[in-house]
Amino acid sequence: METLRFQVVGEAFKKKPLVPSTPDERPSAYYGKKVFNREKMYRYLPKNVYEKMIDVMDNGAQLDRSIADAVAAGMKQWAVENGVTHYTHWFQPLTEGTAEKHDSFIEHDGKGGMVEEFTGKLLVQQEPDASSFPSGGIRSTFEARGYSAWDPTSPVFIIDDTLCIPTVFISYSGEALDYKAPLLRALHAVNVAATDVCHYFDPSVKKVVSNLGWEQEYFLVDEGLYAARPDLLLTGRTLMGHDSAKNQQMDDHYFGSIPERVAAFMRDLEIQALELGIPCKTRHNEVAPNQFELAPIFEETNLAVDHNMLLMSLMKRVARKHSFRVLLHEKPFDGINGSGKHNNWSLSTDNGILLHAPGKTPEQNLRFAVFIVETLMGVYRHNGLLKASIMSATNAHRLGANEAPPAIISSFLGRQLTELLDHIELADKDDLLSVAGKQGMKLDIPEIPELLIDNTDRNRTSPFAFTGNRFEFRAVGSEANCASAMTALNSAVAEALVSFKKRVDQKIAEYSKDSKYSEGTGHSPKYHAIIDVLRDDIKACKPIRFDGNGYSEEWKAEAARRGLDTETSCPKIFERYLDEASIKMFESLGVMTKKELEARNEVKWETYTKKIQIEARVLGDLSMNHIIPVATRYQSQLLSNVQNMAAIFPADKAAQLSARNMKLIEEIAERTSKIECLVEELVNARKVANKIASEHDKAVAYHDTIEPKFDEIRYHIDKLELIVDDSCWTLPKYRELLFIR
């Protein structure tokens, strides 16, 4: 079969699965082996230094530069004992990936030799070249200075022989040039705002933490087949390819038995991830063939983001050892499920209370209702911004298709929570809050125990769904940096909580002067103030609540009537970052300045243009250098057959026998001619767009005039794939790419 068409693939198929050398210990014994975690800090740092570091990590205390040398010495000792020779500041520039520059520990000893040295200065701060990373105009080519600064809340780790230090990345003038710095600011903002609101219910709360549990979906393809597809190699997705006769329509891949080669890859990946402190919990087959998922245990958001970025890099390395390539593109194959990165988000207090979980008392349930509603308020006020935070040239292909949520932000609450909010809005204040937890469901099968049923169902078409004690932001893309969505979400919720507290405090002051709100009535002015503001917000955020089918045309029309953002053009969606409301929110919370937002949008528009530009070039090259030559070569074979028929048989008989071939010859001629014309139009449209100076206008032009031609060209190529002799077709087909052997 394929070995005749792709000799390069044959060798990959012959390779036996690379079985990882599983450690003898249980996972709990080697978890965090390559991480300078608290246990290592306790062993390698002086007691007073360890205590100061814990204060920084747990309480947000200012890092004392005076302890940096002691911390660096302890890190170096641990690292050298583990075979480390280099260190790097590991950061997340606006490229969607990570960056690192490795330096060795060695320095001159002044006596003609070398000494291993690592100081606090080297730990805390470095100066990578800021002009070569995307900056949106903040840094010019001749302005190269930028700083990476240690983030002590995310532990240092070892990759191979290098000590990796998580850092923020800022320009010489202080603007953030990465994803981590704004995220840390947003997490600080939501901590302060949520803690203030918690004090209405529990004055002992000192800190509120944002939690994140991402679910990473991905595809695997054989390395040999990947190498034979230039579009996969250069763009991460297939720009052409007819549907396989069998894909996901039988639903037999989802949660099915994991293929042996894939299971070996997963074991190897999990071992290395656990050693790096990434708490991998779940693995399984996803819906589409060759699609899989990995999910960890919840972590604090900043650490979870770092772990996800590290894992995506690790996945690619480990896959190569198993003759696979990982595809993180949101839609690498047309017509089947794409890959997302569901972000399960919640808030919790330092004393272990989940703020989005129902409680056991009316006061706890009032707190639950407050945090649910204020989350909805943040999502409602900034639904366009939240969509912009997850939008990209790649994720645009996934949204609204094959189980992915639509490009309209709404929130699914489920029947029980919806009834609770309606009850708060309309019921008497003395009879408000009762929320059921999990309820029992008995099955009429004696051997099956009672099931515990969650207080909400699930809605796969909802971008932001409540799932019992957290919200699931389902619209985040597979290859995206979660920090983008988490910065926008935590900022929006922080702003809503700040507004809530301000209005409640105003009403408390007002009601305290009114005798009808005195303690003698059974409820305090604070209670009445919270309920009244909560009711106002329940009414205000109703447009964001939707429990129906997000795919329906009726919902699109209804969402527009509700005033929700229904824009589908990726470059125009990015404009929401520069809305007056967005700028005001980010600046008031200290997350990003207008200058930083404008710069980031320049990067987003430029990145969008470049990705579509690369795809256009690849599609044009493949069309002219692969598809048309293959089709015309097969056409020539058919012509020779027709001529041979005419030479052997009488004219009428020859015409009859050659009818099918003549039809194919004509169809090939028509389709190759159309492809050639469309490619020429594509090139000309690109030339026009490239002359546009504004990055925004250029991105819009690429979206409006260039990207639509992709599907037109693809249509004719996919039709040719069906009629050209299989032995002539030079590119691996979907039936080969989508099924691991």
XYZ file of C-alpha atoms in Angstrom:
741
model
C 0.000 0.000 0.000
C 1.735 3.179 1.236
C 5.204 1.632 1.096
C 5.025 1.773 -2.703
C 4.091 5.452 -2.643
C 6.189 6.670 0.256
C 9.460 4.839 0.751
C 10.277 7.249 3.562
C 7.231 5.995 5.457
C 8.193 2.358 5.248
C 11.129 2.726 7.596
C 8.989 4.554 10.158
C 6.434 1.722 10.111
C 9.161 -0.877 10.664
C 10.418 0.756 13.837
C 9.301 -0.887 17.036
C 7.740 1.366 19.682
C 10.364 2.933 21.885
C 9.404 1.710 25.348
C 10.538 4.197 27.996
C 12.707 3.020 30.858
C 10.077 3.310 33.557
C 11.608 4.210 36.925
C 11.401 1.511 39.562
C 9.774 3.908 42.018
C 6.142 4.846 42.133
C 5.296 8.196 40.480
C 5.027 9.852 43.882
C 8.691 8.975 44.521
C 10.107 10.724 41.441
C 7.529 13.512 41.138
C 9.372 16.842 41.066
C 12.775 15.146 40.825
C 14.032 17.839 38.427
C 12.402 20.783 40.218
C 13.923 23.058 42.855
C 10.759 22.813 44.926
C 10.110 23.524 48.595
C 11.618 20.239 49.711
C 14.861 21.021 47.824
C 14.824 24.605 49.071
C 14.571 23.383 52.660
C 17.592 21.117 52.120
C 19.835 23.504 50.171
C 19.027 26.942 51.622
C 19.844 28.431 55.037
C 16.786 28.428 57.310
C 16.305 32.208 57.311
C 16.622 32.343 53.515
C 14.153 29.474 53.125
C 11.614 31.270 55.336
C 11.961 34.486 53.347
C 11.454 32.596 50.085
C 8.314 30.931 51.443
C 7.002 34.354 52.483
C 7.563 35.599 48.919
C 5.853 32.575 47.383
C 2.889 32.312 49.748
C 2.228 35.876 50.813
C 3.505 37.960 47.910
C 6.220 39.557 50.023
C 8.809 41.686 48.237
C 11.844 39.675 47.192
C 14.844 40.720 49.259
C 17.756 41.067 46.837
C 20.135 40.468 49.735
C 19.198 36.765 49.842
C 19.692 36.238 46.112
C 23.303 35.061 46.456
C 22.341 32.458 49.049
C 19.461 31.203 46.890
C 21.713 31.068 43.812
C 24.356 29.110 45.749
C 21.790 26.557 46.890
C 20.343 26.222 43.399
C 23.779 25.772 41.867
C 24.773 23.093 44.381
C 21.589 21.111 43.694
C 21.934 21.608 39.934
C 25.595 20.548 39.758
C 24.794 17.430 41.794
C 22.302 16.595 39.035
C 24.789 17.007 36.171
C 23.871 20.569 35.210
C 26.502 22.706 33.472
C 24.413 25.627 32.135
C 21.596 27.939 33.179
C 19.019 29.958 31.267
C 16.327 32.525 31.877
C 13.232 30.779 30.484
C 10.573 33.238 29.311
C 7.457 33.506 27.152
C 7.767 36.211 24.457
C 4.882 37.193 22.189
C 5.703 34.382 19.765
C 3.327 31.875 21.443
C 6.372 29.793 22.373
C 9.176 29.998 24.922
C 12.695 31.403 24.662
C 16.012 30.585 26.305
C 19.691 31.469 26.024
C 22.076 29.041 27.728
C 25.142 30.205 29.661
C 27.595 27.926 31.427
C 28.441 28.215 35.096
C 32.161 28.637 34.359
C 34.155 31.821 35.031
C 37.892 32.575 35.125
C 39.417 31.897 38.533
C 42.199 34.459 38.000
C 44.865 31.750 38.091
C 44.612 30.449 34.556
C 41.818 28.041 35.330
C 38.052 27.994 35.567
C 35.609 27.952 38.458
C 31.887 27.145 38.486
C 30.022 30.252 39.560
C 26.407 31.338 39.743
C 25.597 34.537 41.624
C 22.417 36.161 42.813
C 22.820 38.823 40.138
C 22.766 36.173 37.403
C 19.748 34.513 38.992
C 17.639 37.637 39.408
C 18.249 39.486 36.137
C 19.575 38.997 32.599
C 19.604 41.089 29.406
C 18.347 39.150 26.350
C 18.135 40.977 23.029
C 14.740 42.717 23.060
C 14.849 43.963 19.458
C 14.603 40.509 17.878
C 11.360 39.514 19.596
C 7.900 40.845 18.657
C 7.335 44.148 20.451
C 4.749 45.972 18.364
C 7.023 48.977 17.964
C 8.017 49.326 21.626
C 11.555 48.306 20.671
C 13.257 49.368 17.436
C 15.952 47.292 15.774
C 18.685 49.525 17.190
C 17.118 49.453 20.695
C 18.241 46.025 21.791
C 18.201 46.229 25.571
C 15.562 44.267 27.466
C 15.440 42.523 30.814
C 14.383 39.103 32.012
C 13.639 39.006 35.741
C 13.250 35.927 37.947
C 9.718 34.893 38.941
C 10.248 33.228 42.351
C 6.630 31.995 42.483
C 7.343 29.469 39.704
C 10.028 26.915 40.635
C 13.300 26.482 38.782
C 13.672 23.184 36.884
C 16.236 21.129 34.940
C 16.058 20.195 31.250
C 18.966 17.985 30.156
C 22.101 19.786 31.416
C 20.482 23.210 31.883
C 18.966 24.947 34.895
C 15.847 26.767 33.668
C 14.735 29.862 35.583
C 11.167 31.094 34.863
C 11.241 34.843 34.248
C 9.250 37.819 33.049
C 10.522 39.719 30.011
C 10.288 43.510 29.862
C 11.715 46.288 27.722
C 14.396 48.765 28.795
C 11.605 51.269 29.489
C 9.573 48.799 31.564
C 6.815 47.637 29.189
C 5.893 43.947 29.247
C 7.154 42.043 26.190
C 5.809 38.670 27.286
C 2.729 36.839 28.538
C 3.856 36.250 32.126
C 4.204 39.847 33.366
C 0.587 40.878 32.571
C -0.658 37.553 33.928
C 1.087 38.106 37.263
C -0.405 41.594 37.466
C -3.894 40.253 36.681
C -3.536 37.530 39.327
C -2.533 40.169 41.871
C -5.552 42.295 40.908
C -8.053 39.445 41.285
C -6.434 38.422 44.575
C -6.889 41.906 46.060
C -10.432 42.376 44.720
C -11.671 38.909 45.674
C -10.107 39.065 49.151
C -11.911 42.342 49.820
C -15.251 40.792 48.845
C -14.532 37.652 50.892
C -14.199 39.836 53.988
C -17.970 40.418 53.869
C -18.315 36.730 54.744
C -15.042 35.748 56.432
C -12.634 38.439 57.718
C -9.911 35.830 58.269
C -9.282 35.352 54.528
C -5.811 36.668 53.672
C -5.459 35.647 50.051
C -7.475 34.446 47.055
C -5.758 32.282 44.456
C -6.738 31.834 40.821
C -6.632 28.150 39.857
C -6.272 26.616 36.417
C -6.641 23.088 35.154
C -5.994 22.913 31.403
C -6.900 19.976 29.185
C -4.417 19.643 26.330
C -5.761 18.089 23.126
C -3.364 17.122 20.321
C -2.906 14.942 17.247
C -0.136 12.460 16.521
C 1.004 11.519 13.009
C 3.748 9.220 11.807
C 6.966 11.130 11.301
C 7.490 9.732 7.809
C 4.039 10.803 6.640
C 4.538 14.211 8.247
C 7.784 14.679 6.312
C 5.936 13.915 3.058
C 3.400 16.721 3.639
C 5.010 20.158 3.123
C 1.825 21.874 4.309
C 1.959 20.093 7.681
C 5.668 20.776 7.937
C 5.409 24.509 7.228
C 1.958 25.508 8.511
C 0.949 22.853 11.034
C -2.204 21.930 9.118
C -3.256 20.243 5.900
C -4.159 22.837 3.278
C -5.668 20.125 1.095
C -6.933 16.585 1.443
C -10.225 14.857 0.708
C -12.194 13.285 3.546
C -11.272 9.736 4.419
C -14.099 7.266 3.804
C -13.851 6.521 7.515
C -12.945 9.223 10.004
C -14.785 9.843 13.286
C -18.343 9.001 12.218
C -18.365 5.667 14.094
C -17.347 7.312 17.408
C -15.067 4.331 17.991
C -11.881 6.252 18.756
C -13.195 8.315 21.687
C -12.093 6.696 24.970
C -11.112 3.635 22.952
C -8.142 1.385 23.601
C -4.955 3.452 23.262
C -2.728 2.174 20.398
C 0.444 0.455 21.627
C 2.827 2.965 20.066
C 0.825 5.864 21.469
C 0.684 4.294 24.925
C 4.484 4.008 24.898
C 4.754 7.687 23.949
C 2.296 8.649 26.690
C 4.192 6.683 29.352
C 7.482 8.280 28.363
C 5.908 11.741 28.296
C 4.238 11.327 31.690
C 7.416 10.115 33.380
C 9.385 13.116 32.146
C 6.513 15.490 32.940
C 6.146 14.160 36.488
C 9.885 14.550 37.057
C 9.418 18.208 36.086
C 6.587 18.595 38.587
C 3.768 18.626 36.010
C 0.972 16.687 37.773
C -0.327 14.644 34.824
C -3.576 12.964 35.812
C -5.627 11.952 32.761
C -4.870 10.539 29.320
C -7.252 9.169 26.698
C -8.205 8.947 23.036
C -10.171 11.977 21.871
C -13.036 12.002 19.357
C -11.091 12.360 16.107
C -8.787 9.567 14.909
C -5.167 10.115 16.013
C -6.402 12.741 18.512
C -5.565 12.442 22.204
C -5.793 14.403 25.431
C -3.670 14.940 28.524
C -4.892 16.769 31.624
C -3.169 17.593 34.938
C -4.430 18.215 38.454
C -5.432 21.837 39.138
C -2.638 24.258 40.038
C -2.219 27.944 40.777
C -2.719 29.719 37.446
C 0.789 31.114 36.966
C 2.390 27.729 37.602
C -0.225 25.944 35.472
C 0.563 28.235 32.530
C 4.302 27.595 32.895
C 3.681 23.859 33.079
C 1.530 23.903 29.955
C 4.175 25.776 27.971
C 6.819 23.360 29.222
C 4.658 20.345 28.425
C 4.011 21.419 24.816
C 7.759 21.668 24.280
C 8.304 18.320 25.994
C 5.616 16.620 23.899
C 7.418 17.521 20.688
C 10.737 16.166 21.939
C 9.332 12.905 23.246
C 7.212 12.338 20.122
C 10.319 12.380 17.915
C 11.767 9.493 19.941
C 8.691 7.442 19.092
C 8.669 8.284 15.348
C 5.729 10.653 15.801
C 5.119 14.328 15.266
C 2.769 16.225 17.568
C 0.251 18.515 15.878
C -0.926 21.320 18.165
C -2.671 23.282 15.415
C -6.327 23.789 16.322
C -7.580 22.359 13.018
C -4.915 20.257 11.282
C -7.512 18.198 9.393
C -10.680 19.421 7.726
C -14.016 17.805 8.509
C -13.157 16.283 11.908
C -12.791 17.628 15.417
C -10.149 20.232 16.057
C -8.061 20.514 19.203
C -8.706 22.895 22.055
C -7.221 23.572 25.441
C -10.150 23.743 27.846
C -9.224 26.063 30.712
C -10.972 25.005 33.944
C -10.790 28.123 36.114
C -11.782 28.857 39.681
C -10.944 31.003 42.709
C -10.073 29.676 46.159
C -9.064 31.192 49.482
C -5.940 30.587 51.524
C -8.051 28.540 53.971
C -9.181 26.145 51.248
C -12.622 27.466 50.294
C -13.642 27.145 46.638
C -15.479 30.377 45.912
C -17.391 28.917 42.952
C -18.687 25.942 44.948
C -22.010 25.860 46.840
C -21.790 25.855 50.625
C -23.712 24.292 53.495
C -25.133 27.448 55.061
C -27.155 30.356 53.662
C -24.209 32.720 54.189
C -21.842 30.388 52.302
C -24.357 30.109 49.481
C -24.709 33.891 49.357
C -20.938 34.109 48.925
C -21.169 31.443 46.205
C -23.880 33.423 44.408
C -21.837 36.627 44.621
C -18.773 35.094 42.997
C -20.834 33.336 40.324
C -22.679 36.517 39.392
C -19.623 38.779 39.462
C -17.784 36.313 37.240
C -20.711 36.515 34.835
C -20.614 40.315 35.069
C -16.950 40.342 34.072
C -17.596 37.958 31.181
C -20.630 39.955 30.037
C -18.957 43.370 30.139
C -15.895 42.091 28.299
C -17.254 39.239 26.154
C -15.633 40.730 23.050
C -12.285 41.045 24.821
C -12.444 37.464 26.071
C -13.069 36.330 22.491
C -10.076 38.403 21.357
C -7.935 36.748 24.060
C -8.452 33.295 22.530
C -8.633 34.260 18.861
C -5.841 33.537 16.390
C -5.390 32.685 12.737
C -5.294 29.007 13.713
C -8.076 28.906 16.320
C -10.412 30.687 13.881
C -10.594 27.413 11.909
C -11.776 25.479 14.966
C -14.376 27.724 16.591
C -17.920 26.753 15.732
C -17.006 23.453 14.084
C -17.098 19.813 15.231
C -17.882 20.229 18.945
C -15.816 23.411 19.374
C -17.752 26.341 20.871
C -18.872 29.150 18.545
C -17.158 32.516 18.169
C -19.749 34.137 20.461
C -19.000 34.189 24.179
C -21.870 33.009 26.377
C -22.130 31.111 29.642
C -23.977 27.878 30.359
C -25.153 27.599 33.977
C -27.480 24.613 33.988
C -31.022 24.380 35.297
C -30.286 24.413 39.025
C -27.987 27.440 39.071
C -30.273 29.305 36.684
C -33.200 28.669 39.042
C -31.114 29.858 41.997
C -30.255 33.172 40.341
C -33.868 33.661 39.265
C -34.934 32.941 42.849
C -32.503 35.509 44.282
C -33.720 38.075 41.794
C -37.416 37.607 42.571
C -37.900 35.942 45.974
C -38.356 37.492 49.383
C -35.045 38.338 51.050
C -35.840 36.147 54.050
C -36.127 32.986 51.947
C -33.295 33.043 49.478
C -30.447 30.642 49.428
C -30.560 26.886 49.188
C -28.239 25.095 46.774
C -28.148 21.328 46.470
C -24.858 19.549 46.090
C -24.550 16.253 44.275
C -27.743 14.233 44.433
C -28.144 10.479 44.277
C -29.461 8.613 41.243
C -30.410 4.975 41.638
C -30.204 2.639 38.650
C -32.414 -0.433 38.382
C -29.371 -2.689 38.251
C -28.574 -4.399 41.593
C -24.829 -4.589 40.965
C -24.430 -0.859 40.199
C -24.083 1.458 43.221
C -25.891 4.768 43.602
C -24.434 7.466 41.331
C -23.776 11.014 42.488
C -25.197 13.475 39.950
C -23.589 16.911 39.543
C -25.738 19.994 40.021
C -25.248 20.946 36.342
C -25.247 19.103 33.037
C -22.619 19.915 30.384
C -22.993 21.906 27.172
C -20.221 21.366 24.642
C -21.333 24.342 22.554
C -20.871 26.785 25.452
C -17.573 28.711 25.437
C -17.772 29.457 29.180
C -19.675 26.777 31.062
C -20.233 26.331 34.801
C -19.334 22.751 35.752
C -20.200 22.403 39.432
C -17.403 24.263 41.242
C -15.583 26.051 38.450
C -16.016 27.535 34.984
C -14.654 25.839 31.882
C -13.372 28.286 29.267
C -13.658 25.895 26.317
C -12.706 28.296 23.531
C -8.928 28.459 24.200
C -6.884 27.056 21.315
C -4.670 23.980 21.491
C -1.370 25.710 20.689
C -2.196 28.962 22.532
C -0.485 30.305 25.616
C -3.156 30.052 28.339
C -1.832 33.288 29.843
C -3.626 35.347 27.199
C -7.084 34.063 28.178
C -6.261 33.970 31.897
C -5.032 37.573 31.905
C -8.251 38.792 30.299
C -10.541 36.614 32.432
C -8.935 37.370 35.794
C -8.813 41.078 34.957
C -12.490 41.137 33.953
C -13.534 39.359 37.146
C -11.301 41.599 39.274
C -12.928 44.703 37.794
C -16.413 43.276 38.442
C -15.524 42.496 42.068
C -14.073 45.981 42.605
C -17.290 47.492 41.242
C -19.409 45.162 43.381
C -17.600 46.104 46.596
C -17.743 49.817 45.844
C -21.510 49.707 45.321
C -22.126 47.471 48.349
C -20.072 49.757 50.598
C -22.075 52.743 49.371
C -25.354 50.984 50.187
C -24.096 49.807 53.582
C -23.334 53.415 54.469
C -26.761 54.456 53.195
C -28.702 51.632 54.886
C -26.877 52.070 58.203
C -28.646 55.436 58.543
C -32.091 53.920 57.880
C -33.871 52.318 60.849
C -35.679 49.748 58.692
C -32.321 48.110 57.921
C -31.210 47.912 61.570
C -30.153 44.669 63.208
C -33.609 44.363 64.809
C -35.167 43.404 61.444
C -33.282 40.097 61.373
C -30.698 41.088 58.731
C -27.899 43.629 58.822
C -27.468 46.578 56.450
C -24.584 44.603 54.941
C -26.893 41.703 54.057
C -29.481 43.977 52.460
C -26.765 45.851 50.544
C -25.235 42.637 49.176
C -28.623 41.264 48.097
C -29.688 44.503 46.408
C -26.437 44.890 44.447
C -26.464 41.187 43.614
C -29.993 41.479 42.219
C -28.970 44.421 40.063
C -26.079 42.417 38.622
C -28.172 39.290 38.040
C -30.464 41.400 35.857
C -27.569 43.181 34.139
C -25.657 40.048 33.101
C -28.651 38.058 31.820
C -27.616 38.533 28.171
C -24.498 36.388 28.711
C -26.496 33.435 30.082
C -27.460 30.879 27.433
C -28.066 27.160 27.947
C -29.150 26.244 24.407
C -27.441 25.157 21.189
C -24.599 27.559 20.440
C -24.381 26.249 16.861
C -27.890 27.285 15.843
C -28.543 30.181 13.497
C -31.249 31.318 15.905
C -28.649 31.815 18.633
C -26.461 33.944 16.372
C -29.394 36.259 15.742
C -30.412 36.238 19.400
C -26.840 36.985 20.545
C -26.773 40.028 18.279
C -30.086 41.219 19.735
C -28.618 40.804 23.229
C -25.698 43.049 22.314
C -23.040 40.335 22.449
C -20.026 40.486 20.151
C -20.783 38.378 17.068
C -17.809 39.428 14.924
C -16.098 36.528 13.150
C -13.196 38.287 11.414
C -10.056 37.498 13.396
C -8.260 40.839 12.748
C -11.379 42.815 13.695
C -11.906 40.762 16.851
C -8.440 41.875 18.011
C -9.758 45.453 18.019
C -11.569 44.711 21.288
C -8.264 45.068 23.130
C -8.323 48.757 22.227
C -11.932 49.433 23.211
C -12.220 52.235 25.723
C -13.671 49.798 28.283
C -10.748 47.377 27.822
C -8.093 50.047 28.163
C -9.821 51.499 31.236
C -10.033 48.077 32.889
C -6.421 47.053 32.253
C -5.017 50.440 33.289
C -7.166 50.786 36.421
C -6.018 47.362 37.621
C -2.366 47.975 36.722
C -2.281 45.025 34.328
C -1.333 46.752 31.052
C -1.048 50.314 29.801
C -2.589 51.647 26.613
C 0.878 51.666 25.057
C 1.363 47.981 25.871
C -2.083 47.097 24.514
C -1.469 48.973 21.276
C 1.878 47.237 20.870
C 0.391 43.802 21.484
C -2.286 44.391 18.897
C 0.358 45.361 16.359
C 1.999 42.006 17.089
C -1.330 40.159 16.774
C -2.160 41.738 13.417
C 1.354 41.183 12.074
C 1.367 37.559 13.264
C -2.023 36.936 11.660
C -0.814 38.353 8.334
C 2.377 36.305 8.381
C 0.560 33.042 9.113
C -1.936 33.549 6.283
C 0.890 34.715 4.025
C 2.887 31.539 4.690
C -0.174 29.372 4.071
C -0.853 31.205 0.800
C 2.708 30.646 -0.387
C 2.688 26.975 0.587
C -0.678 26.402 -1.071
C 0.475 28.138 -4.245
C 3.730 26.167 -4.363
C 2.029 22.818 -3.758
C -0.623 23.577 -6.354
C 1.856 24.482 -9.085
C 4.738 22.123 -8.210
C 2.911 19.050 -6.930
C -0.757 18.921 -7.769
C -0.876 20.224 -11.353
C 2.215 18.239 -12.522
C 0.835 15.035 -10.971
C -2.612 15.582 -12.461
C -1.277 16.390 -15.939
C 1.067 13.394 -15.804
C -1.903 11.144 -15.093
C -3.828 12.999 -17.792
C -1.053 12.134 -20.256
C -1.369 8.467 -19.296
C -5.087 8.630 -20.004
C -4.433 10.333 -23.356
C -1.990 7.584 -24.312
C -4.614 5.020 -23.410
C -7.208 6.783 -25.593
C -4.757 6.957 -28.511
C -3.896 3.273 -28.123
C -7.591 2.410 -28.095
C -8.092 4.354 -31.318
C -5.196 2.514 -32.917
C -6.588 -0.922 -32.047
C -10.390 -0.656 -32.178
C -12.813 0.763 -34.721
C -13.711 4.401 -34.118
C -17.149 3.716 -32.566
C -15.795 0.985 -30.285
C -12.753 3.040 -29.333
C -14.957 6.025 -28.451
C -17.173 3.804 -26.320
C -14.238 2.245 -24.470
C -12.521 5.588 -23.981
C -15.587 7.526 -22.804
C -14.684 7.384 -19.112
C -11.072 8.335 -19.762
C -12.120 11.229 -21.990
C -14.408 12.484 -19.229
C -11.534 12.326 -16.752
C -9.192 14.045 -19.210
C -11.644 16.914 -19.601
C -12.247 17.198 -15.849
C -8.505 17.259 -15.111
C -8.011 19.959 -17.734
C -10.821 22.072 -16.289
C -9.739 21.711 -12.676
C -6.030 22.307 -13.277
C -6.934 25.396 -15.314
C -9.120 26.704 -12.474
C -6.399 25.991 -9.908
C -3.851 27.854 -12.013
C -6.147 30.879 -12.360
C -7.001 30.906 -8.648
C -3.331 30.690 -7.650
C -2.585 33.648 -9.912
C -5.430 35.587 -8.265
C -4.030 34.599 -4.872
C -0.579 35.899 -5.746
C -1.961 39.164 -7.108
C -4.168 39.695 -4.037
C -1.117 39.148 -1.842
C 0.892 41.705 -3.791
C -1.841 44.292 -3.261
C -2.192 43.533 0.461
C 1.576 43.631 1.034
C 1.672 47.278 -0.025
C -0.642 48.301 2.828
C 1.326 50.103 5.535
C -1.075 49.666 8.461
C -0.703 46.258 10.150
C -4.411 46.335 11.015
C -5.534 47.103 7.473
C -3.119 44.582 6.004
C -4.436 41.837 8.302
C -8.011 42.706 7.354
C -7.057 42.554 3.662
C -5.459 39.136 4.120
C -8.602 37.933 5.880
C -11.039 39.374 3.339
C -9.261 38.922 0.001
C -6.688 36.143 0.398
C -7.858 33.555 2.914
C -11.235 32.952 1.153
C -9.363 31.726 -1.944
C -7.851 28.843 0.051
C -11.125 26.910 0.088
C -11.734 27.560 -3.599
C -8.332 26.145 -4.537
C -8.683 23.280 -2.102
C -12.047 22.261 -3.547
C -10.533 21.546 -6.971
C -7.440 19.854 -5.522
C -9.563 17.535 -3.396
C -11.646 16.619 -6.444
C -8.451 15.793 -8.354
C -7.302 13.593 -5.464
C -10.379 11.410 -6.039
C -9.763 10.849 -9.749
C -5.952 10.730 -10.111
C -4.437 7.252 -9.911
C -3.502 6.537 -6.281
C 0.002 5.431 -7.265
C 0.633 8.825 -8.866
C -0.551 11.020 -5.963
C 2.548 12.381 -4.234
C 1.020 13.464 -0.913
C -0.134 11.163 1.932
C -3.923 11.133 2.081
C -6.224 11.519 5.076
C -6.836 7.764 5.187
C -3.089 7.339 5.810
C -2.483 10.344 8.065
C -5.386 9.661 10.421
C -4.784 6.066 11.412
C -1.708 5.012 13.387
C -0.373 1.597 12.466
